Coordinates of N, CA, C and O and ligand atoms in Angstrom, one line a residue:
M1 N 36.6 4.1 30.8 CA 36.7 5.4 30.2 C 38.3 6.0 30.2 O 38.8 6.7 29.5
K2 N 38.9 5.3 31.2 CA 40.3 6.0 31.5 C 41.2 5.7 30.3 O 42.0 6.6 29.9
A3 N 41.2 4.5 29.8 CA 42.0 4.1 28.7 C 41.7 5.1 27.4 O 42.5 5.4 26.8
L4 N 40.4 5.4 27.2 CA 40.1 6.3 26.1 C 40.6 7.6 26.3 O 41.1 8.2 25.4
L5 N 40.5 8.1 27.6 CA 41.0 9.4 27.9 C 42.5 9.5 27.8 O 43.1 10.4 27.2
D6 N 43.1 8.4 28.3 CA 44.7 8.5 28.2 C 45.0 8.5 26.7 O 46.1 9.2 26.3
R7 N 44.3 7.8 25.9 CA 44.7 7.6 24.4 C 44.4 9.0 23.8 O 45.1 9.5 22.9
A8 N 43.3 9.6 24.2 CA 43.0 11.0 23.7 C 44.0 11.9 24.0 O 44.6 12.8 23.2
R9 N 44.6 11.9 25.3 CA 45.6 12.9 25.7 C 46.8 12.7 25.1 O 47.7 13.5 24.9
S10 N 47.0 11.4 24.6 CA 48.4 11.3 24.0 C 48.3 11.1 22.5 O 49.3 10.9 21.8
F11 N 47.1 11.4 22.0 CA 47.1 11.4 20.5 C 47.9 12.2 19.7 O 48.4 11.6 18.7
K12 N 48.0 13.3 20.1 CA 48.7 14.3 19.3 C 50.3 13.8 19.2 O 50.9 14.0 18.3
R13 N 50.6 13.2 20.4 CA 52.0 12.7 20.3 C 52.2 11.3 19.5 O 53.3 11.3 18.9
R14 N 51.1 10.7 19.5 CA 51.2 9.4 18.7 C 51.0 9.6 17.2 O 51.5 8.6 16.4
V15 N 50.5 10.6 16.8 CA 50.4 10.9 15.3 C 51.2 12.0 14.8 O 51.5 13.0 15.5
D16 N 51.6 11.9 13.6 CA 52.5 13.0 13.1 C 51.7 14.0 12.5 O 51.5 14.1 11.3
F17 N 51.4 15.0 13.4 CA 50.5 16.1 12.9 C 51.4 17.2 12.0 O 51.0 18.2 11.5
E18 N 52.8 16.9 12.1 CA 53.6 17.9 11.2 C 53.5 17.4 9.8 O 54.1 18.2 9.0
S19 N 52.9 16.4 9.4 CA 53.0 15.9 8.1 C 52.1 16.7 7.3 O 51.1 17.3 7.8
G20 N 52.3 16.7 6.1 CA 51.6 17.5 5.0 C 50.1 17.2 5.1 O 49.3 17.9 4.9
E21 N 49.9 15.7 5.2 CA 48.5 15.3 5.3 C 47.7 16.0 6.3 O 46.4 16.4 5.9
Y22 N 48.1 16.1 7.5 CA 47.2 16.8 8.5 C 47.2 18.3 8.3 O 46.1 18.8 8.6
R23 N 48.3 18.9 8.0 CA 48.3 20.3 7.7 C 47.3 20.8 6.7 O 46.7 21.7 6.8
K24 N 47.1 19.9 5.7 CA 46.2 20.1 4.6 C 44.7 20.1 5.1 O 43.9 20.7 4.4
L25 N 44.5 19.5 6.1 CA 43.1 19.4 6.6 C 42.6 20.8 7.1 O 41.3 21.0 7.1
A26 N 43.4 21.8 7.5 CA 43.0 23.1 7.8 C 42.4 23.8 6.6 O 41.7 24.8 6.9
E27 N 42.8 23.3 5.4 CA 42.3 24.1 4.1 C 40.9 23.9 3.8 O 40.2 24.4 3.1
G28 N 40.3 22.6 4.4 CA 39.0 22.2 4.2 C 38.9 20.8 4.0 O 39.9 20.1 4.1
Q29 N 37.6 20.3 3.9 CA 37.3 18.9 3.7 C 36.7 18.6 2.2 O 35.9 19.4 1.8
Y30 N 37.2 17.6 1.7 CA 36.8 17.2 0.4 C 36.5 15.7 0.3 O 37.0 15.0 -0.3
P31 N 35.5 15.2 1.2 CA 35.2 13.8 1.4 C 34.6 13.3 0.0 O 33.9 14.0 -0.7
E32 N 35.1 12.1 -0.3 CA 34.4 11.4 -1.4 C 33.1 10.8 -1.3 O 32.4 10.8 -2.2
A33 N 32.8 10.6 -0.1 CA 31.5 9.9 0.0 C 30.8 10.3 1.3 O 31.5 10.6 2.3
L34 N 29.6 10.2 1.4 CA 28.7 10.3 2.7 C 28.5 8.9 3.0 O 27.9 8.0 2.3
F35 N 28.8 8.5 4.3 CA 28.7 7.1 4.8 C 27.7 7.1 5.7 O 27.8 7.7 6.9
I36 N 26.5 6.4 5.6 CA 25.5 6.4 6.6 C 25.4 5.0 7.1 O 25.3 4.0 6.5
T37 N 25.7 4.9 8.5 CA 25.7 3.7 9.1 C 25.1 3.9 10.5 O 24.7 4.9 10.9
C38 N 25.0 2.7 11.3 CA 24.5 2.6 12.6 C 25.5 3.2 13.5 O 26.6 3.1 13.3
S39 N 25.0 3.5 14.7 CA 25.8 4.1 15.7 C 26.5 3.0 16.4 O 27.5 3.2 17.2
D40 N 26.4 1.7 16.1 CA 26.9 0.7 16.8 C 28.4 0.8 16.8 O 29.1 1.1 15.8
S41 N 29.1 0.5 18.1 CA 30.4 0.8 18.2 C 31.4 -0.2 17.5 O 32.5 0.0 17.3
R42 N 30.8 -1.3 16.9 CA 31.5 -2.3 16.2 C 31.7 -2.0 14.7 O 32.4 -2.7 14.1
V43 N 31.0 -0.9 14.2 CA 31.1 -0.5 12.9 C 31.9 0.7 12.8 O 31.5 1.8 13.4
I44 N 33.2 0.6 12.2 CA 33.9 1.7 12.3 C 34.3 2.1 10.7 O 35.1 1.5 10.1
P45 N 33.6 3.0 10.1 CA 33.8 3.2 8.6 C 35.2 3.5 8.2 O 35.5 2.9 7.2
A46 N 36.0 4.2 8.9 CA 37.3 4.3 8.5 C 38.2 3.0 8.5 O 39.1 2.9 7.6
L47 N 37.8 2.4 9.5 CA 38.6 1.0 9.6 C 38.3 0.1 8.5 O 39.1 -0.6 7.9
I48 N 37.0 0.0 8.1 CA 36.5 -0.8 7.0 C 36.9 -0.4 5.7 O 37.5 -1.2 4.8
T49 N 37.0 1.0 5.4 CA 37.3 1.5 4.1 C 38.8 1.9 4.0 O 39.2 2.3 2.9
G50 N 39.5 2.0 5.1 CA 40.8 2.5 5.1 C 40.8 4.1 4.8 O 41.9 4.5 4.4
A51 N 39.8 4.7 5.1 CA 39.7 6.1 4.8 C 40.6 6.9 5.8 O 40.7 6.5 7.0
R52 N 41.2 7.9 5.2 CA 42.0 8.9 6.1 C 41.2 10.0 6.5 O 40.1 10.3 5.9
P53 N 41.6 10.8 7.4 CA 41.0 12.0 7.9 C 40.6 12.8 6.5 O 41.3 13.1 5.7
G54 N 39.2 13.3 6.5 CA 38.9 14.1 5.3 C 38.2 13.3 4.1 O 37.7 13.9 3.2
E55 N 38.2 12.0 4.3 CA 37.9 11.1 3.0 C 36.5 10.8 3.0 O 35.8 10.5 2.1
I56 N 35.7 10.5 4.3 CA 34.3 10.2 4.3 C 33.6 11.0 5.3 O 34.1 11.4 6.5
F57 N 32.5 11.5 4.9 CA 31.5 12.3 5.8 C 30.6 11.4 6.3 O 30.0 10.4 5.5
E58 N 30.5 11.4 7.7 CA 29.6 10.3 8.2 C 28.3 10.6 8.9 O 28.1 11.9 9.4
L59 N 27.2 9.9 8.7 CA 26.0 10.0 9.4 C 25.6 8.8 10.1 O 25.5 7.8 9.4
R60 N 25.4 8.9 11.4 CA 25.1 7.7 12.2 C 24.1 7.8 13.1 O 23.9 8.8 13.8
N61 N 23.3 6.7 13.1 CA 22.2 6.7 14.1 C 21.8 5.3 14.3 O 22.2 4.5 13.6
A62 N 21.0 5.0 15.2 CA 20.5 3.6 15.6 C 19.8 3.1 14.3 O 18.8 3.8 13.9
G63 N 20.3 2.1 13.6 CA 19.6 1.4 12.6 C 19.9 1.9 11.2 O 19.2 1.6 10.2
N64 N 20.8 2.9 11.1 CA 21.1 3.5 9.8 C 19.8 3.8 9.2 O 19.7 3.5 8.0
I65 N 19.2 4.8 9.8 CA 17.8 5.1 9.2 C 17.8 6.5 8.6 O 18.5 7.3 9.2
V66 N 17.3 6.7 7.4 CA 17.1 7.9 6.7 C 15.7 8.3 6.9 O 14.8 7.7 6.3
P67 N 15.4 9.5 7.6 CA 13.9 9.9 7.8 C 13.4 10.5 6.5 O 14.1 10.9 5.6
P68 N 12.1 10.3 6.3 CA 11.5 10.7 5.2 C 11.6 12.2 4.8 O 11.8 13.1 5.8
H69 N 11.8 12.6 3.6 CA 12.1 14.0 3.2 C 11.0 14.9 3.6 O 9.8 14.5 3.5
G70 N 11.3 15.9 4.2 CA 10.2 17.0 4.6 C 9.5 16.6 5.9 O 8.6 17.4 6.2
R71 N 10.2 15.6 6.6 CA 9.6 15.4 8.0 C 9.8 16.7 8.9 O 10.9 17.3 8.9
P72 N 8.7 17.0 9.5 CA 8.7 18.4 10.3 C 9.8 18.3 11.4 O 10.2 17.2 12.0
G73 N 10.2 19.6 11.7 CA 11.3 19.7 12.9 C 12.6 19.6 12.3 O 13.0 19.1 11.2
A74 N 13.6 20.0 13.2 CA 15.1 19.8 12.9 C 15.4 18.4 12.7 O 14.9 17.6 13.6
S75 N 16.3 18.2 11.9 CA 16.8 16.8 11.8 C 18.3 16.7 11.5 O 18.6 17.4 10.4
G76 N 19.0 16.0 12.3 CA 20.5 15.9 12.0 C 20.8 15.2 10.7 O 21.6 15.5 10.0
E77 N 19.8 14.3 10.4 CA 20.0 13.5 9.2 C 19.8 14.3 8.0 O 20.5 14.3 7.1
A78 N 18.7 15.2 8.0 CA 18.3 15.9 6.8 C 19.5 17.0 6.6 O 19.9 17.3 5.4
A79 N 20.0 17.6 7.8 CA 21.0 18.6 7.7 C 22.3 18.1 7.2 O 22.9 18.6 6.3
T80 N 22.6 16.8 7.6 CA 23.9 16.2 7.2 C 23.8 15.8 5.7 O 24.7 16.0 4.9
I81 N 22.7 15.2 5.2 CA 22.5 15.0 3.7 C 22.6 16.2 3.0 O 23.2 16.2 2.1
E82 N 21.9 17.2 3.4 CA 21.8 18.3 2.6 C 23.2 18.9 2.4 O 23.7 19.4 1.4
Y83 N 24.0 19.0 3.7 CA 25.3 19.5 3.7 C 26.2 18.7 2.6 O 27.1 19.4 1.9
A84 N 26.1 17.4 2.8 CA 27.0 16.6 2.1 C 26.8 16.8 0.5 O 27.8 16.8 -0.3
L85 N 25.5 17.1 0.3 CA 25.2 17.2 -1.3 C 25.5 18.6 -1.8 O 26.1 18.9 -2.8
E86 N 24.8 19.6 -1.0 CA 25.0 21.0 -1.5 C 26.3 21.7 -1.3 O 26.7 22.5 -2.0
V87 N 27.0 21.3 -0.2 CA 28.1 22.1 0.0 C 29.4 21.2 -0.2 O 30.3 21.7 -1.0
L88 N 29.5 20.0 0.1 CA 30.6 19.1 0.0 C 30.6 18.6 -1.4 O 31.6 18.2 -1.9
G89 N 29.4 18.3 -2.0 CA 29.3 17.8 -3.3 C 29.6 16.5 -3.5 O 30.3 16.0 -4.5
V90 N 29.3 15.7 -2.5 CA 29.7 14.1 -2.5 C 29.1 13.5 -3.6 O 27.9 14.0 -4.1
Q91 N 29.7 12.7 -4.3 CA 29.0 12.0 -5.5 C 28.7 10.4 -5.2 O 28.2 9.8 -6.2
D92 N 29.0 10.1 -4.0 CA 28.5 8.7 -3.8 C 28.0 8.8 -2.3 O 28.6 9.4 -1.4
I93 N 26.9 8.0 -2.0 CA 26.4 7.7 -0.7 C 26.3 6.3 -0.4 O 25.7 5.7 -1.2
V94 N 26.9 6.0 0.7 CA 26.8 4.4 1.2 C 25.8 4.4 2.3 O 25.9 5.1 3.4
V95 N 24.8 3.4 2.3 CA 24.1 3.3 3.4 C 24.6 1.7 3.9 O 24.6 0.9 3.0
C96 N 25.1 1.7 5.0 CA 25.8 0.4 5.5 C 25.1 -0.2 6.7 O 25.1 0.4 7.8
G97 N 24.3 -1.2 6.6 CA 23.8 -2.0 7.6 C 24.8 -3.0 8.2 O 25.7 -3.1 7.5
H98 N 24.5 -3.6 9.2 CA 25.5 -4.5 9.7 C 24.9 -5.7 10.5 O 23.7 -5.7 10.9
S99 N 25.7 -6.8 10.7 CA 25.2 -8.0 11.5 C 25.0 -7.7 12.8 O 25.6 -6.7 13.4
H100 N 24.3 -8.5 13.4 CA 24.2 -8.4 15.0 C 23.7 -7.0 15.5 O 24.0 -6.4 16.5
C101 N 22.8 -6.5 14.6 CA 22.4 -5.0 15.0 C 21.2 -4.9 16.0 O 20.1 -5.6 15.7
G102 N 21.4 -4.2 17.0 CA 20.4 -4.3 18.2 C 19.0 -3.7 17.6 O 18.0 -4.1 18.0
A103 N 19.2 -2.7 16.7 CA 18.0 -1.8 16.3 C 17.2 -2.9 15.4 O 16.0 -3.0 15.6
M104 N 18.0 -3.5 14.5 CA 17.2 -4.6 13.6 C 16.6 -5.7 14.4 O 15.6 -6.4 14.2
G105 N 17.4 -6.1 15.5 CA 16.9 -7.1 16.3 C 15.6 -6.8 17.1 O 14.8 -7.6 17.3
A106 N 15.5 -5.5 17.6 CA 14.4 -5.1 18.3 C 13.2 -5.1 17.3 O 12.1 -5.5 17.7
L107 N 13.3 -4.7 16.2 CA 12.3 -4.7 15.1 C 11.9 -6.0 14.8 O 10.7 -6.4 14.7
K108 N 12.8 -7.0 14.6 CA 12.7 -8.4 14.4 C 11.7 -9.1 15.4 O 10.6 -9.8 15.1
S109 N 12.2 -8.9 16.6 CA 11.6 -9.5 17.7 C 10.3 -8.7 18.3 O 9.4 -9.5 19.0
G110 N 10.0 -7.6 17.7 CA 8.9 -6.9 18.3 C 9.0 -6.5 19.7 O 7.9 -6.5 20.4
D111 N 10.3 -6.3 20.2 CA 10.4 -6.0 21.6 C 9.6 -4.9 22.1 O 9.1 -4.0 21.4
D112 N 9.1 -5.0 23.3 CA 8.4 -3.9 24.0 C 9.4 -2.8 24.2 O 10.3 -3.0 25.1
L113 N 9.2 -1.8 23.6 CA 10.4 -0.6 23.7 C 9.7 0.7 24.5 O 10.3 1.7 24.4
S114 N 8.6 0.3 25.4 CA 8.1 1.4 26.0 C 9.0 2.1 27.0 O 8.8 3.2 27.4
A115 N 10.0 1.3 27.5 CA 11.0 2.0 28.5 C 11.9 2.7 27.7 O 12.9 3.5 28.3
L116 N 12.0 2.6 26.3 CA 12.9 3.4 25.6 C 12.1 4.2 24.5 O 12.2 3.9 23.3
P117 N 11.4 5.2 24.9 CA 10.4 5.8 24.0 C 11.2 6.5 22.9 O 10.6 6.6 21.7
G118 N 12.4 7.0 23.0 CA 13.1 7.6 22.1 C 13.6 6.5 20.9 O 13.5 6.8 19.7
V119 N 14.1 5.5 21.4 CA 14.4 4.4 20.5 C 13.2 4.0 19.7 O 13.2 3.7 18.4
D120 N 12.1 3.6 20.5 CA 10.8 3.3 19.8 C 10.3 4.2 18.7 O 9.8 3.8 17.6
A121 N 10.3 5.5 19.1 CA 9.9 6.4 18.0 C 10.8 6.5 16.8 O 10.2 6.6 15.7
W122 N 12.1 6.3 17.1 CA 13.0 6.3 16.0 C 12.9 5.2 15.1 O 12.9 5.2 13.8
L123 N 12.7 3.9 15.7 CA 12.7 2.7 14.9 C 11.3 2.7 14.1 O 11.3 2.1 13.2
E124 N 10.3 3.4 14.6 CA 9.0 3.4 13.9 C 9.3 4.1 12.5 O 8.5 3.7 11.6
L125 N 10.3 4.9 12.3 CA 10.5 5.3 11.0 C 10.9 4.1 9.9 O 10.7 4.4 8.7
A126 N 11.6 3.1 10.5 CA 12.0 2.0 9.6 C 11.1 0.8 9.6 O 11.0 0.1 8.6
R127 N 10.2 0.7 10.6 CA 9.1 -0.3 10.7 C 8.3 -0.7 9.6 O 8.1 -1.6 9.0
P128 N 7.5 0.5 9.2 CA 6.4 0.3 8.1 C 6.9 -0.4 6.9 O 6.4 -1.4 6.4
R129 N 8.2 -0.1 6.4 CA 8.8 -0.6 5.3 C 9.2 -2.1 5.4 O 9.4 -2.9 4.6
L130 N 9.4 -2.6 6.7 CA 9.8 -3.9 7.0 C 8.7 -4.7 7.3 O 8.9 -6.0 7.4
T131 N 7.5 -4.2 7.6 CA 6.4 -5.0 8.1 C 5.9 -6.1 7.2 O 5.7 -7.3 7.6
P132 N 6.0 -5.8 5.9 CA 5.6 -7.0 5.0 C 6.4 -8.3 5.2 O 5.9 -9.3 5.1
V133 N 7.7 -8.0 5.5 CA 8.6 -9.2 5.9 C 8.4 -9.7 7.2 O 8.3 -10.8 7.6
L134 N 8.3 -8.7 8.2 CA 8.1 -9.1 9.6 C 6.8 -9.9 9.9 O 6.7 -10.8 10.6
D135 N 5.7 -9.4 9.2 CA 4.5 -9.9 9.6 C 3.8 -10.8 8.3 O 2.8 -11.3 8.4
G136 N 4.7 -10.9 7.2 CA 4.2 -11.5 6.1 C 4.4 -12.9 5.8 O 4.4 -13.7 6.9
D137 N 4.5 -13.3 4.7 CA 4.5 -14.8 4.3 C 5.9 -15.3 4.6 O 6.0 -16.6 4.9
V138 N 6.9 -14.5 4.7 CA 8.3 -15.1 5.0 C 8.2 -15.5 6.4 O 8.3 -14.7 7.3
R139 N 8.4 -16.7 6.7 CA 8.4 -17.2 8.1 C 9.8 -17.1 8.7 O 10.8 -17.5 8.1
D140 N 9.8 -16.4 10.0 CA 10.9 -16.2 10.6 C 12.1 -15.7 9.7 O 13.2 -16.3 9.6
P141 N 12.0 -14.5 9.2 CA 13.2 -13.9 8.5 C 14.4 -13.9 9.4 O 14.1 -13.5 10.6
S142 N 15.4 -14.0 8.8 CA 16.7 -13.9 9.6 C 17.0 -12.5 10.0 O 16.6 -11.5 9.2
L143 N 17.9 -12.3 10.8 CA 18.3 -10.9 11.2 C 19.1 -10.4 10.0 O 18.9 -9.1 9.7
P144 N 20.0 -11.0 9.4 CA 20.7 -10.5 8.3 C 19.7 -10.1 7.1 O 19.8 -9.1 6.5
D145 N 18.7 -10.9 7.0 CA 17.6 -10.5 5.9 C 17.0 -9.2 6.2 O 16.9 -8.3 5.4
I146 N 16.8 -9.0 7.4 CA 15.9 -7.8 7.8 C 17.0 -6.5 7.7 O 16.7 -5.5 7.2
A147 N 18.2 -6.8 8.2 CA 19.2 -5.7 8.1 C 19.4 -5.3 6.7 O 19.6 -4.1 6.4
Q148 N 19.5 -6.3 5.8 CA 19.7 -6.0 4.3 C 18.6 -5.5 3.8 O 18.8 -4.4 3.0
L149 N 17.5 -5.8 4.1 CA 16.1 -5.2 3.6 C 16.0 -3.9 4.1 O 15.7 -2.8 3.2
N150 N 16.5 -3.5 5.2 CA 16.3 -2.1 5.8 C 17.3 -1.2 4.9 O 17.1 0.0 4.7
V151 N 18.5 -1.9 4.6 CA 19.4 -0.9 3.7 C 18.7 -0.7 2.4 O 18.7 0.6 2.0
V152 N 18.1 -1.6 1.8 CA 17.4 -1.4 0.5 C 16.3 -0.3 0.7 O 16.2 0.7 -0.1
N153 N 15.5 -0.4 1.9 CA 14.5 0.5 2.3 C 15.1 2.0 2.4 O 14.5 2.9 1.8
Q154 N 16.1 2.1 3.1 CA 16.7 3.3 3.4 C 17.2 4.0 2.0 O 17.2 5.2 1.9
L155 N 17.8 3.2 1.3 CA 18.2 3.8 0.0 C 17.0 4.4 -0.8 O 17.1 5.3 -1.4
A156 N 15.9 3.5 -0.6 CA 14.7 4.0 -1.3 C 14.2 5.5 -0.7 O 13.9 6.3 -1.5
V157 N 14.3 5.6 0.5 CA 14.0 6.8 1.2 C 14.9 7.9 0.7 O 14.4 9.0 0.3
L158 N 16.0 7.5 0.7 CA 17.0 8.5 0.2 C 16.9 9.0 -1.2 O 17.0 10.2 -1.5
R159 N 16.6 8.0 -2.1 CA 16.3 8.3 -3.4 C 15.1 9.3 -3.6 O 15.1 9.9 -4.6
S160 N 14.2 9.4 -2.6 CA 13.0 10.2 -2.7 C 13.2 11.7 -2.4 O 12.4 12.5 -2.5
Y161 N 14.5 11.9 -1.7 CA 14.9 13.2 -1.6 C 15.0 14.0 -2.9 O 15.8 13.5 -3.7
P162 N 14.5 15.2 -3.1 CA 14.6 15.9 -4.3 C 16.0 16.1 -4.7 O 16.5 16.0 -6.0
A163 N 16.9 16.5 -3.7 CA 18.3 16.7 -4.1 C 19.0 15.5 -4.6 O 19.8 15.6 -5.3
T164 N 18.7 14.2 -4.1 CA 19.4 13.1 -4.6 C 18.8 12.6 -5.9 O 19.4 12.3 -6.8
Q165 N 17.4 12.7 -5.9 CA 16.8 12.3 -7.2 C 17.3 13.1 -8.4 O 17.6 12.5 -9.5
Q166 N 17.4 14.5 -8.2 CA 18.0 15.2 -9.3 C 19.4 14.8 -9.8 O 19.7 14.6 -11.0
R167 N 20.3 14.7 -8.7 CA 21.7 14.3 -8.9 C 21.7 12.9 -9.6 O 22.6 12.7 -10.4
I168 N 21.0 12.0 -9.3 CA 21.0 10.7 -9.7 C 20.7 10.8 -11.2 O 21.2 10.1 -12.1
E169 N 19.6 11.4 -11.6 CA 19.0 11.6 -13.0 C 20.2 12.3 -13.8 O 20.4 11.9 -14.9
E170 N 20.9 13.2 -13.1 CA 22.0 13.9 -13.9 C 23.3 13.2 -13.8 O 24.4 13.6 -14.2
D171 N 23.3 11.9 -13.2 CA 24.5 11.1 -13.2 C 25.6 11.7 -12.5 O 26.8 11.5 -12.6
R172 N 25.1 12.4 -11.3 CA 26.2 13.2 -10.4 C 26.3 12.5 -9.2 O 27.0 13.0 -8.2
L173 N 25.5 11.5 -9.0 CA 25.3 10.9 -7.6 C 25.0 9.3 -7.7 O 24.1 8.9 -8.5
R174 N 25.7 8.6 -7.1 CA 25.6 7.1 -7.0 C 25.2 6.7 -5.7 O 25.9 7.1 -4.6
L175 N 24.2 5.9 -5.4 CA 23.9 5.3 -4.1 C 24.4 3.8 -4.0 O 24.3 3.1 -5.0
H176 N 25.0 3.5 -2.9 CA 25.5 2.2 -2.7 C 24.9 1.5 -1.4 O 24.9 2.2 -0.4
G177 N 24.5 0.1 -1.5 CA 24.0 -0.5 -0.1 C 25.1 -1.4 0.2 O 25.6 -2.3 -0.6
W178 N 25.5 -1.4 1.4 CA 26.5 -2.4 2.1 C 25.8 -3.1 3.3 O 24.9 -2.4 4.0
Y179 N 26.4 -4.2 3.6 CA 26.1 -5.0 4.8 C 27.2 -5.5 5.3 O 28.0 -6.3 4.6
Y180 N 27.7 -5.1 6.5 CA 29.0 -5.4 7.0 C 28.8 -6.4 8.2 O 28.0 -6.2 9.1
E181 N 29.5 -7.4 8.2 CA 29.6 -8.5 9.3 C 30.6 -8.0 10.3 O 31.8 -8.2 10.1
V182 N 30.1 -7.8 11.5 CA 31.1 -7.2 12.5 C 32.0 -8.3 13.1 O 33.2 -8.1 13.5
D183 N 31.6 -9.6 12.9 CA 32.4 -10.6 13.4 C 33.5 -11.3 12.4 O 34.3 -12.0 12.8
T184 N 33.3 -10.9 11.2 CA 34.1 -11.5 10.1 C 34.8 -10.4 9.2 O 35.8 -10.8 8.5
G185 N 34.4 -9.3 9.4 CA 34.8 -8.2 8.6 C 34.3 -8.2 7.1 O 34.8 -7.4 6.2
Q186 N 33.5 -9.1 6.6 CA 33.0 -9.3 5.2 C 32.1 -8.2 5.1 O 31.2 -7.7 5.7
V187 N 32.3 -7.4 3.9 CA 31.4 -6.4 3.2 C 30.6 -7.0 2.1 O 31.2 -7.6 1.2
H188 N 29.2 -7.1 2.3 CA 28.4 -7.4 1.2 C 27.9 -6.3 0.5 O 27.4 -5.3 1.1
E189 N 27.9 -6.2 -0.9 CA 27.5 -5.1 -1.7 C 26.1 -5.4 -2.4 O 26.0 -6.4 -3.0
L190 N 25.3 -4.4 -2.4 CA 23.9 -4.5 -3.1 C 24.2 -4.5 -4.5 O 24.7 -3.4 -5.0
D191 N 23.8 -5.6 -5.3 CA 23.9 -5.4 -6.7 C 22.7 -5.0 -7.3 O 21.6 -4.7 -6.6
T192 N 22.8 -4.7 -8.6 CA 21.5 -4.1 -9.3 C 20.4 -5.1 -9.3 O 19.2 -4.5 -9.5
D193 N 20.6 -6.3 -9.2 CA 19.4 -7.2 -9.1 C 18.7 -7.3 -7.7 O 17.8 -8.1 -7.5
G194 N 19.3 -6.4 -6.7 CA 18.7 -6.4 -5.5 C 19.2 -7.4 -4.4 O 18.7 -7.5 -3.4
R195 N 20.2 -8.2 -4.8 CA 20.9 -9.0 -3.8 C 22.2 -8.5 -3.4 O 23.0 -7.9 -4.1
F196 N 22.5 -8.9 -2.1 CA 23.9 -8.5 -1.7 C 24.9 -9.7 -1.9 O 24.6 -10.8 -1.7
R197 N 26.0 -9.4 -2.3 CA 26.9 -10.2 -2.8 C 28.5 -9.7 -2.2 O 28.6 -8.5 -2.1
V198 N 29.1 -10.7 -1.9 CA 30.6 -10.4 -1.8 C 31.4 -10.2 -3.0 O 31.3 -11.1 -3.8
H199 N 32.0 -9.0 -3.1 CA 32.9 -8.9 -4.3 C 34.4 -9.1 -4.0 O 34.7 -8.6 -2.9
A200 N 35.1 -9.7 -4.9 CA 36.5 -9.8 -4.6 C 37.2 -8.5 -4.8 O 36.8 -7.5 -5.6
A201 N 38.2 -8.1 -4.1 CA 38.8 -6.9 -4.1 C 39.7 -6.8 -5.4 O 40.2 -7.9 -5.8
Ligands
ZN301 ZN1 23.0 -1.5 14.5

């Protein structure tokens, strides 16, 4: 923690806060996209996209899961999605899964998560849509397969939100599925045919 703390204490000195870029941040935020990804420390949206402060609005949780719309109780996910759409007016949402994901690994192996009841209950939101693959005909699906299917599934959940549905119909919102390899830096993009592919820059 000490290194992190030292860097935080010297941050202001290391960055040119006198520049117009930072001064402008006081006027508000106008992010281009909502970026939904895993809490995993190896996935850094700003590093991957080269985003500057103010350019992406982030929503992170274990397994980049989007809870079903209308789920009872307060939800950081529902609030963040609502704010991104209604207030910030983002026109693009990325759901980004990743390689070596612990959450997807636990779902794949059917780990006993009774010692982690919070994690267990949370992953339960993603489990039903993965069950056909986890328990079905596909023998021993790979972890990348599961993480990628989870991205497709979470996009489907997101699409079922009335606010997203309406905006997609009106061509005011686009959804994107990404799969990021933490050890190679490769970004795979979900194509319209449902397959993830690497696109040249
Ligand atoms: Zn993860």
